[in-house]
Coordinates of C-alpha atoms and ligand atoms in Angstrom, one line a residue:
Chain N
X1 CA -8.9 -82.7 35.5
X2 CA -7.7 -78.7 36.1
X3 CA -4.8 -78.1 38.3
X4 CA -5.5 -76.1 41.7
X5 CA -3.4 -74.5 44.1
X6 CA -2.2 -77.0 47.5
X7 CA -0.7 -76.9 50.1
X8 CA 1.3 -79.5 51.0
X9 CA -0.1 -80.7 53.6
X10 CA -3.9 -80.1 53.0
X11 CA -2.6 -82.0 49.3
X12 CA -1.8 -85.0 51.2
X13 CA -4.8 -85.2 53.3
X14 CA -6.7 -85.0 49.5
X15 CA -5.2 -87.4 47.9
X16 CA -5.8 -89.9 50.8
X17 CA -9.9 -89.5 50.5
X18 CA -9.6 -89.3 47.2
X19 CA -8.1 -92.8 48.1
X20 CA -10.4 -93.9 50.5
X21 CA -8.8 -93.3 53.0
X22 CA -12.2 -93.0 55.7
X23 CA -10.1 -92.8 58.9
X24 CA -7.4 -90.6 60.0
X25 CA -6.2 -90.0 64.0
X26 CA -3.7 -87.6 64.8
X27 CA -2.0 -85.2 66.3
X28 CA -0.5 -82.0 66.3
X29 CA 3.1 -81.3 65.8
X30 CA 4.3 -78.8 63.7
X31 CA 5.6 -78.3 60.1
X32 CA 2.4 -81.1 60.1
X33 CA -0.4 -79.3 61.4
X34 CA -2.6 -78.9 58.6
X35 CA -2.8 -82.1 57.6
X36 CA -4.7 -83.2 60.8
X37 CA -6.4 -80.0 60.4
X38 CA -7.6 -80.7 56.8
X39 CA -9.0 -83.4 57.8
X40 CA -11.1 -82.3 60.7
X41 CA -13.3 -80.8 58.1
X42 CA -13.0 -82.3 55.0
X43 CA -13.1 -86.8 56.5
X44 CA -16.5 -85.5 57.5
X45 CA -17.6 -84.8 54.0
X46 CA -16.4 -87.4 53.1
X47 CA -18.4 -90.0 54.8
X48 CA -16.0 -91.0 57.2
X49 CA -14.2 -89.9 60.7
X50 CA -11.1 -88.3 62.1
X51 CA -10.1 -88.5 65.6
X52 CA -7.3 -86.2 67.8
X53 CA -6.1 -88.5 69.8
X54 CA -4.4 -88.1 73.4
X55 CA -0.7 -88.6 72.0
X56 CA 1.6 -90.0 69.1
X57 CA 1.4 -93.7 70.9
X58 CA -3.0 -93.4 70.9
X59 CA -3.1 -92.1 67.1
X60 CA -0.7 -94.9 65.8
X61 CA -2.8 -97.4 67.9
X62 CA -5.8 -96.5 66.9
X63 CA -4.3 -97.1 63.2
X64 CA -3.9 -100.3 64.4
X65 CA -7.2 -101.3 65.7
X66 CA -8.7 -99.5 62.7
X67 CA -6.8 -101.2 60.2
X68 CA -7.0 -104.8 61.6
X69 CA -10.7 -103.9 61.3
X70 CA -10.6 -103.3 57.7
X71 CA -10.7 -99.8 56.8
X72 CA -8.1 -97.8 55.3
X73 CA -7.1 -95.8 57.5
X74 CA -4.3 -92.7 57.7
X75 CA -2.1 -91.1 60.3
X76 CA 0.3 -87.8 59.3
X77 CA 3.2 -86.6 62.0
X78 CA 6.6 -84.9 62.0
X79 CA 10.1 -86.6 63.1
X80 CA 9.7 -86.1 67.5
X81 CA 6.0 -88.1 66.7
X82 CA 6.9 -90.3 64.8
X83 CA 9.5 -91.5 66.9
X84 CA 6.8 -92.3 69.3
X85 CA 4.4 -94.3 66.9
X86 CA 7.1 -96.7 66.0
X87 CA 6.4 -98.9 68.7
X88 CA 2.9 -99.2 66.3
X89 CA 4.2 -98.5 63.4
X90 CA 6.2 -102.6 64.0
X91 CA 2.6 -103.7 66.1
X92 CA 1.3 -102.5 62.2
X93 CA 4.6 -104.9 60.0
X94 CA 4.6 -107.5 62.3
X95 CA 0.8 -108.3 62.4
X96 CA 1.0 -107.7 58.8
X97 CA -1.1 -104.1 58.5
X98 CA -2.3 -102.0 55.7
X99 CA -2.0 -98.2 57.0
X100 CA -0.1 -95.2 55.8
X101 CA 1.9 -92.8 57.9
X102 CA 3.1 -89.3 57.2
X103 CA 6.6 -87.8 58.0
X104 CA 7.0 -84.3 57.7
X105 CA 10.4 -83.7 58.6
X106 CA 12.6 -81.5 60.7
X107 CA 15.3 -81.8 62.0
X108 CA 16.6 -83.0 65.1
X109 CA 17.9 -85.0 67.4
X110 CA 15.3 -84.3 70.5
X111 CA 12.9 -81.5 70.0
X112 CA 15.4 -80.2 67.3
X113 CA 14.1 -77.3 65.6
X114 CA 10.9 -76.8 63.0
X115 CA 12.8 -76.3 60.2
X116 CA 12.6 -79.1 57.1
X117 CA 15.1 -82.0 57.7
X118 CA 16.3 -85.2 56.5
X119 CA 17.6 -87.2 59.7
X120 CA 15.0 -89.5 60.0
X121 CA 16.4 -91.3 56.8
X122 CA 18.1 -94.4 58.3
X123 CA 14.6 -94.9 61.0
X124 CA 12.4 -95.3 58.2
X125 CA 14.7 -97.3 55.5
X126 CA 16.3 -99.3 58.8
X127 CA 13.3 -100.1 60.2
X128 CA 12.9 -98.0 63.1
X129 CA 10.8 -99.6 65.6
X130 CA 12.2 -103.4 66.9
X131 CA 12.5 -106.4 65.2
X132 CA 13.2 -107.4 61.7
X133 CA 10.5 -104.9 59.6
X134 CA 10.4 -102.8 57.0
X135 CA 8.1 -100.9 55.4
X136 CA 7.8 -99.3 52.2
X137 CA 9.1 -95.8 51.9
X138 CA 8.2 -92.9 49.6
X139 CA 9.9 -89.7 49.3
X140 CA 8.9 -87.1 47.1
X141 CA 10.3 -84.7 45.4
X142 CA 7.1 -81.9 44.8
X143 CA 3.6 -82.1 46.2
X144 CA 2.0 -83.5 42.7
X145 CA 4.1 -86.0 43.7
X146 CA 3.2 -86.7 46.9
X147 CA -0.5 -86.4 45.6
X148 CA 0.6 -89.4 43.6
X149 CA 2.3 -91.5 46.0
X150 CA 0.2 -91.0 48.9
X151 CA -2.6 -91.9 47.1
X152 CA -0.4 -95.1 45.7
X153 CA 0.6 -95.4 49.2
X154 CA -2.5 -97.2 49.7
X155 CA -2.9 -99.5 47.5
X156 CA 0.6 -101.0 47.8
X157 CA -0.5 -101.3 51.8
X158 CA -3.4 -103.4 50.3
X159 CA -1.5 -104.9 48.4
X160 CA 1.1 -106.2 50.0
X161 CA -0.7 -105.8 54.3
X162 CA 2.4 -103.7 54.8
X163 CA 2.8 -100.2 57.1
X164 CA 3.7 -97.4 53.8
X165 CA 5.5 -94.8 55.2
X166 CA 5.0 -91.4 53.1
X167 CA 8.8 -89.0 53.7
X168 CA 8.6 -85.3 52.9
X169 CA 10.4 -82.5 55.0
X170 CA 9.2 -80.1 56.2
X171 CA 9.7 -77.7 53.6
X172 CA 7.6 -80.3 51.1
X173 CA 4.3 -79.7 53.7
X174 CA 4.3 -76.2 53.9
X175 CA 4.4 -75.1 50.1
X176 CA 2.4 -74.5 47.6
X177 CA 2.5 -75.6 44.2
X178 CA -0.5 -76.6 41.9
X179 CA -1.3 -80.3 41.8
X180 CA -3.6 -82.4 39.6
X181 CA -6.1 -85.5 40.8
X182 CA -5.6 -88.0 38.2
X183 CA -7.4 -91.4 38.1
X184 CA -5.9 -92.8 40.0
X185 CA -4.8 -96.7 37.7
X186 CA -7.3 -99.8 39.4
X187 CA -5.2 -102.3 40.1
X188 CA -7.0 -106.0 41.8
X189 CA -6.5 -105.9 45.9
X190 CA -7.0 -109.0 48.0
X191 CA -9.8 -109.3 50.1
X192 CA -9.2 -108.0 53.7
X193 CA -10.9 -111.5 55.7
X194 CA -8.1 -112.3 57.6
X195 CA -9.7 -108.5 59.1
X196 CA -11.5 -108.6 62.8
X197 CA -15.0 -107.6 61.7
X198 CA -17.6 -110.1 64.0
X199 CA -17.3 -113.5 63.1
X200 CA -21.1 -112.4 62.4
X201 CA -21.9 -117.2 62.9
X202 CA -20.3 -117.5 59.8
X203 CA -16.0 -117.9 60.2
X204 CA -14.2 -119.6 62.2
X205 CA -11.7 -116.5 64.7
X206 CA -10.0 -113.8 63.2
X207 CA -7.0 -113.0 64.6
X208 CA -4.8 -110.0 64.6
X209 CA -1.8 -110.5 66.7
X210 CA 2.4 -110.3 65.9
X211 CA 3.0 -112.3 69.6
X212 CA 4.4 -116.2 68.7
X213 CA 5.9 -117.7 71.4
X214 CA 8.0 -120.5 70.0
X215 CA 11.1 -119.9 68.6
X216 CA 10.2 -121.7 65.6
X217 CA 7.3 -119.7 65.0
X218 CA 8.9 -116.7 64.9
X219 CA 11.4 -118.1 63.5
X220 CA 9.1 -119.2 60.6
X221 CA 7.1 -115.9 60.2
X222 CA 9.8 -113.8 60.1
X223 CA 10.9 -115.8 56.8
X224 CA 7.9 -115.0 55.0
X225 CA 7.9 -111.2 56.3
X226 CA 11.4 -111.5 54.8
X227 CA 9.2 -113.2 51.6
X228 CA 7.6 -110.6 51.5
X229 CA 9.9 -107.6 51.8
X230 CA 12.1 -109.1 49.0
X231 CA 9.1 -109.1 46.5
X232 CA 9.2 -105.6 47.6
X233 CA 12.4 -105.5 47.0
X234 CA 11.3 -106.6 43.2
X235 CA 8.4 -104.4 42.1
X236 CA 8.1 -101.8 43.4
X237 CA 12.3 -99.8 43.4
X238 CA 11.0 -96.0 42.0
X239 CA 13.6 -94.0 41.3
X240 CA 15.0 -90.6 38.6
X241 CA 18.2 -91.3 36.9
X242 CA 19.9 -89.2 34.5
X243 CA 24.1 -89.0 33.1
X244 CA 25.0 -91.9 34.4
X245 CA 26.9 -92.7 31.6
X246 CA 29.4 -90.8 30.5
X247 CA 29.2 -88.8 33.9
X248 CA 32.4 -86.9 35.9
X249 CA 30.1 -86.5 39.1
X250 CA 27.0 -88.6 40.1
X251 CA 25.0 -86.8 42.7
X252 CA 22.2 -88.4 44.6
X253 CA 19.7 -86.8 46.3
X254 CA 16.1 -87.4 47.7
X255 CA 13.3 -85.0 48.5
X256 CA 13.2 -81.3 48.6
X257 CA 17.2 -81.6 48.6
X258 CA 17.0 -82.9 44.6
X259 CA 15.6 -79.7 43.7
X260 CA 18.7 -77.8 44.9
X261 CA 20.7 -80.4 42.8
X262 CA 19.4 -80.4 39.5
X263 CA 19.8 -76.6 40.0
X264 CA 23.5 -77.1 41.4
X265 CA 24.4 -79.6 38.2
X266 CA 22.6 -76.9 35.4
X267 CA 24.8 -74.5 37.1
X268 CA 27.8 -77.1 36.8
X269 CA 27.9 -77.9 33.4
X270 CA 27.4 -74.6 32.1
X271 CA 31.0 -74.6 33.4
X272 CA 31.5 -77.8 31.3
X273 CA 31.5 -80.3 34.0
X274 CA 29.3 -83.2 33.2
X275 CA 26.9 -84.9 36.6
X276 CA 25.0 -87.1 36.4
X277 CA 22.2 -88.1 39.0
X278 CA 20.0 -90.7 41.0
X279 CA 17.0 -89.1 42.8
X280 CA 15.6 -92.2 44.7
X281 CA 12.1 -91.9 45.3
X282 CA 11.6 -95.2 46.3
X283 CA 14.0 -95.0 49.8
X284 CA 13.1 -98.5 50.5
X285 CA 13.6 -100.4 48.4
X286 CA 16.6 -98.2 47.6
X287 CA 17.8 -98.3 44.4
X288 CA 21.0 -99.7 44.0
X289 CA 19.5 -101.0 40.6
X290 CA 20.4 -97.5 39.2
X291 CA 23.8 -97.4 40.5
X292 CA 24.8 -100.8 37.9
X293 CA 25.1 -98.1 35.1
X294 CA 27.0 -95.3 36.3
X295 CA 30.7 -94.4 34.2
X296 CA 33.1 -96.1 36.3
X297 CA 35.7 -93.4 34.8
X298 CA 33.4 -90.9 36.7
X299 CA 35.6 -89.1 39.4
X300 CA 32.9 -90.2 42.7
X301 CA 29.8 -89.8 44.0
X302 CA 28.2 -86.9 46.3
X303 CA 25.8 -87.4 48.1
X304 CA 22.9 -84.3 48.9
X305 CA 21.3 -84.5 52.1
X306 CA 19.3 -82.2 55.2
X307 CA 21.2 -84.7 57.5
X308 CA 25.0 -85.4 58.5
X309 CA 25.4 -88.7 56.2
X310 CA 22.7 -90.8 56.3
X311 CA 21.8 -91.5 52.5
X312 CA 25.5 -91.6 52.1
X313 CA 25.6 -95.5 53.9
X314 CA 23.0 -96.2 50.9
X315 CA 25.0 -94.3 48.4
X316 CA 28.3 -96.4 49.5
X317 CA 26.8 -99.9 49.3
X318 CA 25.9 -98.6 46.7
X319 CA 29.1 -98.1 44.4
X320 CA 30.6 -101.1 46.5
X321 CA 33.9 -99.1 46.9
X322 CA 34.2 -98.9 42.6
X323 CA 34.1 -95.2 43.1
X324 CA 34.7 -92.5 46.1
X325 CA 31.7 -91.3 48.2
X326 CA 31.7 -87.6 49.1
X327 CA 29.2 -85.5 51.5
X328 CA 27.0 -82.4 51.1
X329 CA 25.1 -81.8 54.5
X330 CA 23.5 -79.2 55.9
X331 CA 21.1 -80.2 59.8
X332 CA 19.8 -78.1 62.3
X333 CA 17.1 -76.8 59.3
X334 CA 19.8 -75.2 57.3
X335 CA 20.0 -76.4 53.5
X336 CA 21.9 -77.0 51.2
X337 CA 23.1 -74.0 48.7
X338 CA 23.9 -74.8 45.0
X339 CA 26.4 -72.7 45.5
X340 CA 27.8 -75.1 47.0
X341 CA 27.0 -77.9 45.6
X342 CA 29.0 -76.5 42.4
X343 CA 31.7 -75.9 44.3
X344 CA 31.9 -80.0 46.0
X345 CA 30.9 -80.7 42.0
X346 CA 34.0 -78.8 41.1
X347 CA 36.4 -80.2 43.5
X348 CA 35.7 -83.4 42.5
X349 CA 35.7 -83.8 39.1
X350 CA 39.0 -81.8 39.2
X351 CA 40.6 -84.7 41.4
X352 CA 41.0 -81.7 44.1
X353 CA 37.6 -83.6 46.8
Chain C
X1 CA -29.9 -136.4 81.6
X2 CA -29.5 -133.2 82.4
X3 CA -26.9 -130.6 81.7
X4 CA -26.2 -129.1 84.9
X5 CA -23.1 -126.8 84.0
X6 CA -20.7 -126.9 80.3
X7 CA -18.2 -125.2 78.6
X8 CA -19.8 -121.6 77.7
X9 CA -19.5 -120.9 73.8
X10 CA -18.0 -118.7 74.3
X11 CA -14.8 -119.8 75.1
X12 CA -12.2 -121.9 72.8
X13 CA -11.3 -125.5 73.5
X14 CA -7.8 -124.7 74.2
X15 CA -6.5 -125.1 77.8
X16 CA -5.5 -122.1 79.3
X17 CA -1.9 -121.6 80.6
X18 CA -2.7 -119.5 83.5
X19 CA -1.3 -121.1 86.7
X20 CA -3.6 -123.4 89.2
X21 CA -6.0 -121.0 91.3
X22 CA -4.9 -118.1 89.3
X23 CA -8.6 -116.5 89.1
X24 CA -7.8 -114.8 85.6
X25 CA -9.8 -117.9 84.5
X26 CA -12.4 -117.6 86.5
X27 CA -13.1 -114.0 84.0
X28 CA -12.4 -115.5 81.3
X29 CA -16.0 -117.5 81.9
X30 CA -17.5 -114.5 83.2
X31 CA -17.0 -112.4 80.1
X32 CA -17.4 -115.3 77.9
X33 CA -20.6 -115.8 79.5
X34 CA -21.9 -112.7 79.4
X35 CA -21.1 -112.1 75.5
X36 CA -23.5 -116.1 75.6
X37 CA -25.5 -114.5 77.1
X38 CA -26.6 -111.0 75.4
X39 CA -26.4 -112.1 72.0
X40 CA -23.2 -110.6 70.3
X41 CA -20.1 -112.9 71.0
X42 CA -20.9 -113.0 66.8
X43 CA -20.0 -109.5 66.7
X44 CA -18.1 -109.7 69.2
X45 CA -13.8 -107.8 68.7
X46 CA -11.8 -108.7 72.0
X47 CA -8.4 -106.9 71.6
X48 CA -5.8 -108.8 74.6
X49 CA -3.9 -106.9 76.2
X50 CA 0.5 -108.1 77.7
X51 CA 0.8 -109.5 80.9
X52 CA 0.2 -113.4 81.7
X53 CA -3.5 -112.2 79.7
X54 CA -1.1 -112.0 76.2
X55 CA -2.5 -115.1 74.9
X56 CA -6.4 -113.8 76.0
X57 CA -7.1 -114.2 72.4
X58 CA -6.4 -117.3 71.8
X59 CA -9.3 -118.3 74.6
X60 CA -12.1 -116.2 73.4
X61 CA -14.5 -117.0 71.0
X62 CA -14.6 -114.2 68.7
X63 CA -12.4 -112.2 67.0
X64 CA -9.4 -110.6 68.3
X65 CA -6.5 -109.0 68.3
X66 CA -3.3 -108.3 70.7
X67 CA -2.4 -105.2 71.2
X68 CA 0.9 -103.2 72.5
X69 CA 1.8 -103.3 76.4
X70 CA -1.1 -100.7 77.5
X71 CA -2.8 -100.1 74.5
X72 CA -5.2 -101.7 74.2
X73 CA -8.0 -98.5 74.1
X74 CA -6.5 -96.7 71.5
X75 CA -6.5 -100.2 69.7
X76 CA -10.1 -100.8 70.7
X77 CA -11.2 -96.7 70.0
X78 CA -9.8 -97.4 66.8
X79 CA -12.0 -100.4 65.8
X80 CA -14.8 -99.3 68.1
X81 CA -15.0 -95.9 65.2
X82 CA -14.7 -98.0 61.7
X83 CA -17.5 -100.7 63.0
X84 CA -19.6 -98.9 65.4
X85 CA -22.4 -101.6 65.5
X86 CA -20.0 -104.2 67.0
X87 CA -19.0 -104.7 70.5
X88 CA -15.7 -104.1 71.9
X89 CA -14.1 -105.0 74.9
X90 CA -10.1 -104.5 75.8
X91 CA -8.6 -107.0 78.8
X92 CA -5.7 -105.4 80.6
X93 CA -3.9 -106.2 83.9
X94 CA -3.1 -103.6 86.2
X95 CA 0.5 -103.0 84.6
X96 CA -1.5 -102.8 81.9
X97 CA -3.8 -100.8 82.8
X98 CA -3.0 -98.4 85.5
X99 CA 1.1 -97.8 84.4
X100 CA 1.9 -97.6 80.6
X101 CA -1.8 -97.2 79.5
X102 CA -3.0 -95.0 81.5
X103 CA -2.8 -92.3 79.1
X104 CA -5.2 -94.7 76.7
X105 CA -7.4 -95.4 79.4
X106 CA -8.1 -91.9 80.7
X107 CA -8.9 -90.7 77.6
X108 CA -10.9 -93.8 76.2
X109 CA -13.3 -92.9 79.2
X110 CA -12.3 -89.1 79.0
X111 CA -13.8 -89.8 75.4
X112 CA -16.8 -92.2 76.0
X113 CA -15.6 -94.4 73.2
X114 CA -18.3 -97.3 73.7
X115 CA -16.0 -100.2 74.5
X116 CA -16.0 -102.5 77.7
X117 CA -12.7 -102.4 79.8
X118 CA -11.8 -105.5 82.1
X119 CA -9.6 -104.7 84.4
X120 CA -7.4 -107.5 86.0
X121 CA -5.9 -105.6 89.4
X122 CA -4.2 -109.0 91.1
X123 CA -1.4 -105.6 92.7
X124 CA 1.7 -107.7 90.9
X125 CA 2.7 -107.9 87.2
X126 CA 2.3 -111.5 87.0
X127 CA 3.6 -112.2 83.4
X128 CA 7.3 -110.5 84.2
X129 CA 7.6 -112.3 87.5
X130 CA 6.3 -110.5 89.8
X131 CA 7.4 -107.0 90.0
X132 CA 5.4 -104.0 91.6
X133 CA 2.2 -102.8 89.6
X134 CA 1.0 -99.0 90.5
X135 CA -1.3 -101.6 92.5
X136 CA 1.2 -103.4 94.8
X137 CA -0.2 -102.3 98.3
X138 CA 1.6 -100.2 100.8
X139 CA 4.2 -103.4 102.2
X140 CA 3.3 -105.3 100.2
X141 CA 6.1 -107.3 98.8
X142 CA 7.5 -107.4 95.1
X143 CA 10.6 -108.5 93.6
X144 CA 11.6 -104.5 92.6
X145 CA 10.1 -103.9 96.2
X146 CA 11.7 -106.2 98.2
X147 CA 11.1 -104.4 101.2
X148 CA 7.7 -104.1 101.5
X149 CA 6.4 -101.0 99.0
X150 CA 6.8 -98.1 100.8
X151 CA 5.3 -95.1 100.1
X152 CA 8.0 -92.5 101.2
X153 CA 10.0 -94.0 98.1
X154 CA 6.3 -94.6 95.1
X155 CA 3.8 -93.2 96.6
X156 CA 0.1 -95.5 97.8
X157 CA -1.8 -98.0 95.5
X158 CA -3.9 -96.4 92.8
X159 CA -6.9 -96.4 92.4
X160 CA -8.5 -96.4 89.0
X161 CA -12.2 -96.7 89.7
X162 CA -12.6 -94.1 92.1
X163 CA -10.4 -92.0 89.0
X164 CA -12.3 -92.6 86.3
X165 CA -15.4 -92.3 88.6
X166 CA -14.6 -88.4 88.1
X167 CA -14.6 -88.6 84.6
X168 CA -18.0 -87.6 82.8
X169 CA -17.6 -89.6 79.6
X170 CA -17.4 -93.3 81.9
X171 CA -21.0 -94.4 82.3
X172 CA -20.2 -97.5 84.3
X173 CA -17.7 -97.8 86.9
X174 CA -17.8 -101.0 89.5
X175 CA -15.2 -102.8 90.9
X176 CA -16.0 -106.9 91.7
X177 CA -13.8 -109.5 92.6
X178 CA -13.6 -113.0 92.4
X179 CA -12.5 -114.9 95.6
X180 CA -16.7 -116.1 96.6
X181 CA -19.0 -117.5 94.9
X182 CA -20.9 -115.0 95.8
X183 CA -18.7 -112.1 94.6
X184 CA -18.7 -114.0 91.5
X185 CA -21.5 -113.4 91.0
X186 CA -21.8 -110.2 91.8
X187 CA -19.1 -109.2 89.1
X188 CA -21.5 -111.3 86.1
X189 CA -23.4 -108.9 86.7
X190 CA -20.9 -106.0 86.5
X191 CA -19.6 -107.8 83.3
X192 CA -23.1 -108.1 82.0
X193 CA -23.7 -104.0 82.8
X194 CA -20.5 -103.4 81.2
X195 CA -21.6 -104.4 78.3
X196 CA -24.9 -102.8 78.6
X197 CA -23.5 -99.6 78.6
X198 CA -21.4 -100.1 75.3
X199 CA -24.9 -101.5 73.7
X200 CA -27.3 -99.3 74.8
X201 CA -24.5 -96.5 73.3
X202 CA -24.6 -95.1 76.3
X203 CA -20.3 -94.3 76.8
X204 CA -17.5 -95.8 78.7
X205 CA -18.0 -98.7 81.0
X206 CA -15.0 -100.4 83.5
X207 CA -15.5 -103.3 85.6
X208 CA -12.6 -103.2 87.9
X209 CA -12.1 -106.9 89.3
X210 CA -9.4 -107.8 91.8
X211 CA -7.7 -111.2 91.1
X212 CA -5.8 -113.6 92.4
X213 CA -2.1 -114.1 92.0
X214 CA -0.6 -117.1 93.3
X215 CA 2.4 -117.5 91.6
X216 CA 3.8 -114.0 93.1
X217 CA 2.1 -113.9 95.6
X218 CA 3.9 -116.9 97.3
X219 CA 0.7 -118.2 98.9
X220 CA -1.4 -121.2 97.5
X221 CA -4.9 -121.1 96.0
X222 CA -6.5 -120.8 98.9
X223 CA -5.1 -118.3 100.9
X224 CA -4.6 -116.0 97.9
X225 CA -8.6 -115.8 98.0
X226 CA -7.6 -115.1 101.7
X227 CA -5.1 -112.2 101.0
X228 CA -6.8 -111.0 98.2
X229 CA -9.6 -111.1 100.9
X230 CA -8.0 -109.3 103.7
X231 CA -5.8 -107.1 102.1
X232 CA -6.8 -105.8 98.8
X233 CA -10.5 -105.3 99.6
X234 CA -9.7 -103.1 102.6
X235 CA -8.2 -100.6 100.7
X236 CA -10.0 -101.3 97.5
X237 CA -14.0 -101.7 98.1
X238 CA -15.8 -103.0 95.9
X239 CA -18.8 -100.5 94.9
X240 CA -20.2 -99.4 92.1
X241 CA -19.0 -96.0 91.3
X242 CA -21.9 -95.1 87.8
X243 CA -24.4 -96.6 86.9
X244 CA -25.5 -95.4 83.2
X245 CA -29.1 -94.8 84.5
X246 CA -28.4 -92.7 86.5
X247 CA -26.1 -90.8 85.0
X248 CA -27.3 -87.8 83.8
Ligands
TPP1 C1 6.6 -102.0 76.2 C2 6.6 -102.5 76.8 N1 7.1 -103.1 78.2 C3 7.7 -103.9 78.9 C4 6.9 -105.3 78.4 C5 7.2 -106.6 79.3 N2 5.6 -107.0 79.9 C6 5.5 -107.9 79.7 S1 3.4 -108.5 80.8 C7 4.3 -107.0 81.9 C8 3.8 -106.4 82.8 C9 1.7 -107.1 83.2 O1 1.3 -106.6 84.1 P1 0.0 -106.9 84.3 O2 -0.8 -105.8 82.7 O3 -0.5 -106.6 86.0 O4 -0.3 -108.9 84.0 P2 -0.3 -109.8 84.5 O5 0.8 -110.3 84.2 O6 -0.4 -109.8 86.1 O7 -1.4 -110.6 84.3 C10 5.7 -106.3 81.5 C11 5.6 -105.0 82.2 C12 6.7 -105.7 77.5 N3 5.8 -107.0 76.9 N4 5.9 -104.1 76.8
SF4_2 S1 1.6 -115.5 87.4 FE1 0.2 -114.9 88.6 S2 -1.8 -113.4 87.5 FE2 -0.3 -114.9 86.4 S3 -0.7 -116.9 85.8 FE3 0.7 -117.2 87.1 S4 -0.5 -116.5 89.5 FE4 -2.3 -115.4 87.2

């Protein structure tokens, strides 16, 4: 199929519809508003339903109801809106409802800015709402990847009966790139025979619920969820890695930031420094396994991110104290520059950082 | 042998957990009977709230979803948009609907969402132990209003039916009580109409049911029925505010 030039947010919508998403409940927020705008036109044309909810809280609860009724359903927002959606996300995780949630991150905390950010990393990878739960998190670095992972997200949500997050930043939402909508690989998905669709007098009642008043029952539920999360950890880790075996410095970055790091690595290599890289594509499960391949004679790790050092924590967990971990980050919508990254790489390689 | 009375097929065989004398049980029974009489039990999907009726999904003999506090109308919206031919209802207390979930109920009504809401007003938070609700009467004591609700401090009790009746998308709005056999019969009629409103595709329907909470009111079940009659009905008049056939 030929490539088309699309804005990130619109590409998300087009990919979702291609993946069979029939329902979108949303609320406007910059820099993701083109997504509900796109869906309001494209979904009815595709025989689906777009509804602008009165709030993000309502939107995610509409998603809960629709997912519980067995539909392929999505919502999208940006940071402050995702904070409001966290209530619904933990309920969806607790009731094991498959749905896809897109976060085009902006700067925070609070109202923050409308510029791109990556400071919702903890919120997305550590649960974010109350209780012991996890959501699969895809962090695409291009609009092509965004399209690919949005489509994959619907299948993974259904496969595991779990919410799946697409964690991109405002840059991805706003920029335009050429994309191709490839036919997705068909995978065998479980029947949604648990959905509440009316018994039609043919089966016993289906109940969608996350309440377990007996401590033993809730623990058993949590143990079962934990097992599911382990399966996801074993099977769904995605990352890109290169140059780890003989690197002097290893950079870790995801999303838009990873593209800046790649530019910086080229510049550092022109100066004769060997730089490796790990780019997590799934932020949860995190690709800790990639850290096993790192040359332990390297001088150190450099985490680069648009936050005050949230990814850095996972880098430290991954390297388990075997190498020093340094941080290069900007916040508030400021973007790390290749020059600052090269300067850090040089200092680490030269043992002066 | 002629059967004089039997438990509605709309209810499961699980015993209620409600306190003795609590009228939540009566309201469950009415909703269940109506679903059966209208022949829609097999198509029904109910949404349970947070509050004393949090376990309603155990009692209604149809598919059910449990919602977070106050969000039942949004959850019901999601279900109804996916399954427009099914009958979708929410069952919510006053803390659930008139406090944390005010936005969700107002906007579901405003959209004319074709769902039916059973709104149980017992003027108090039951489950969490008797705190003040937005519907607690002026002067009524609650664990967070130990000197009685003070209008100057926190306003007058909110009249949800009157408020929703100003919204065009709300096609059926009625307030009933379940404190006497006569009122219970009227309540059932209203609940039936509220479901018919949905089945005929007219729009949003709500029945506010004045209910008792003997436990947290600190009254015997019988005295609680009297207290409802003497204190709640004067402030919350029993009335049909909107009847879809008359709504242009
Ligand atoms: C987000 C959230 N806040 C608070 C609670 C605690 N809570 C449980 S029930 C309840 C009050 C319910 O009162 P009402 O809706 O009047 O129902 P009743 O118990 O009187 O039947 C509250 C505040 C909760 N479960 N979730
Ligand atoms: S606490 Fe009140 S509302 Fe709750 S079950 Fe007991 S009497 Fe009923």
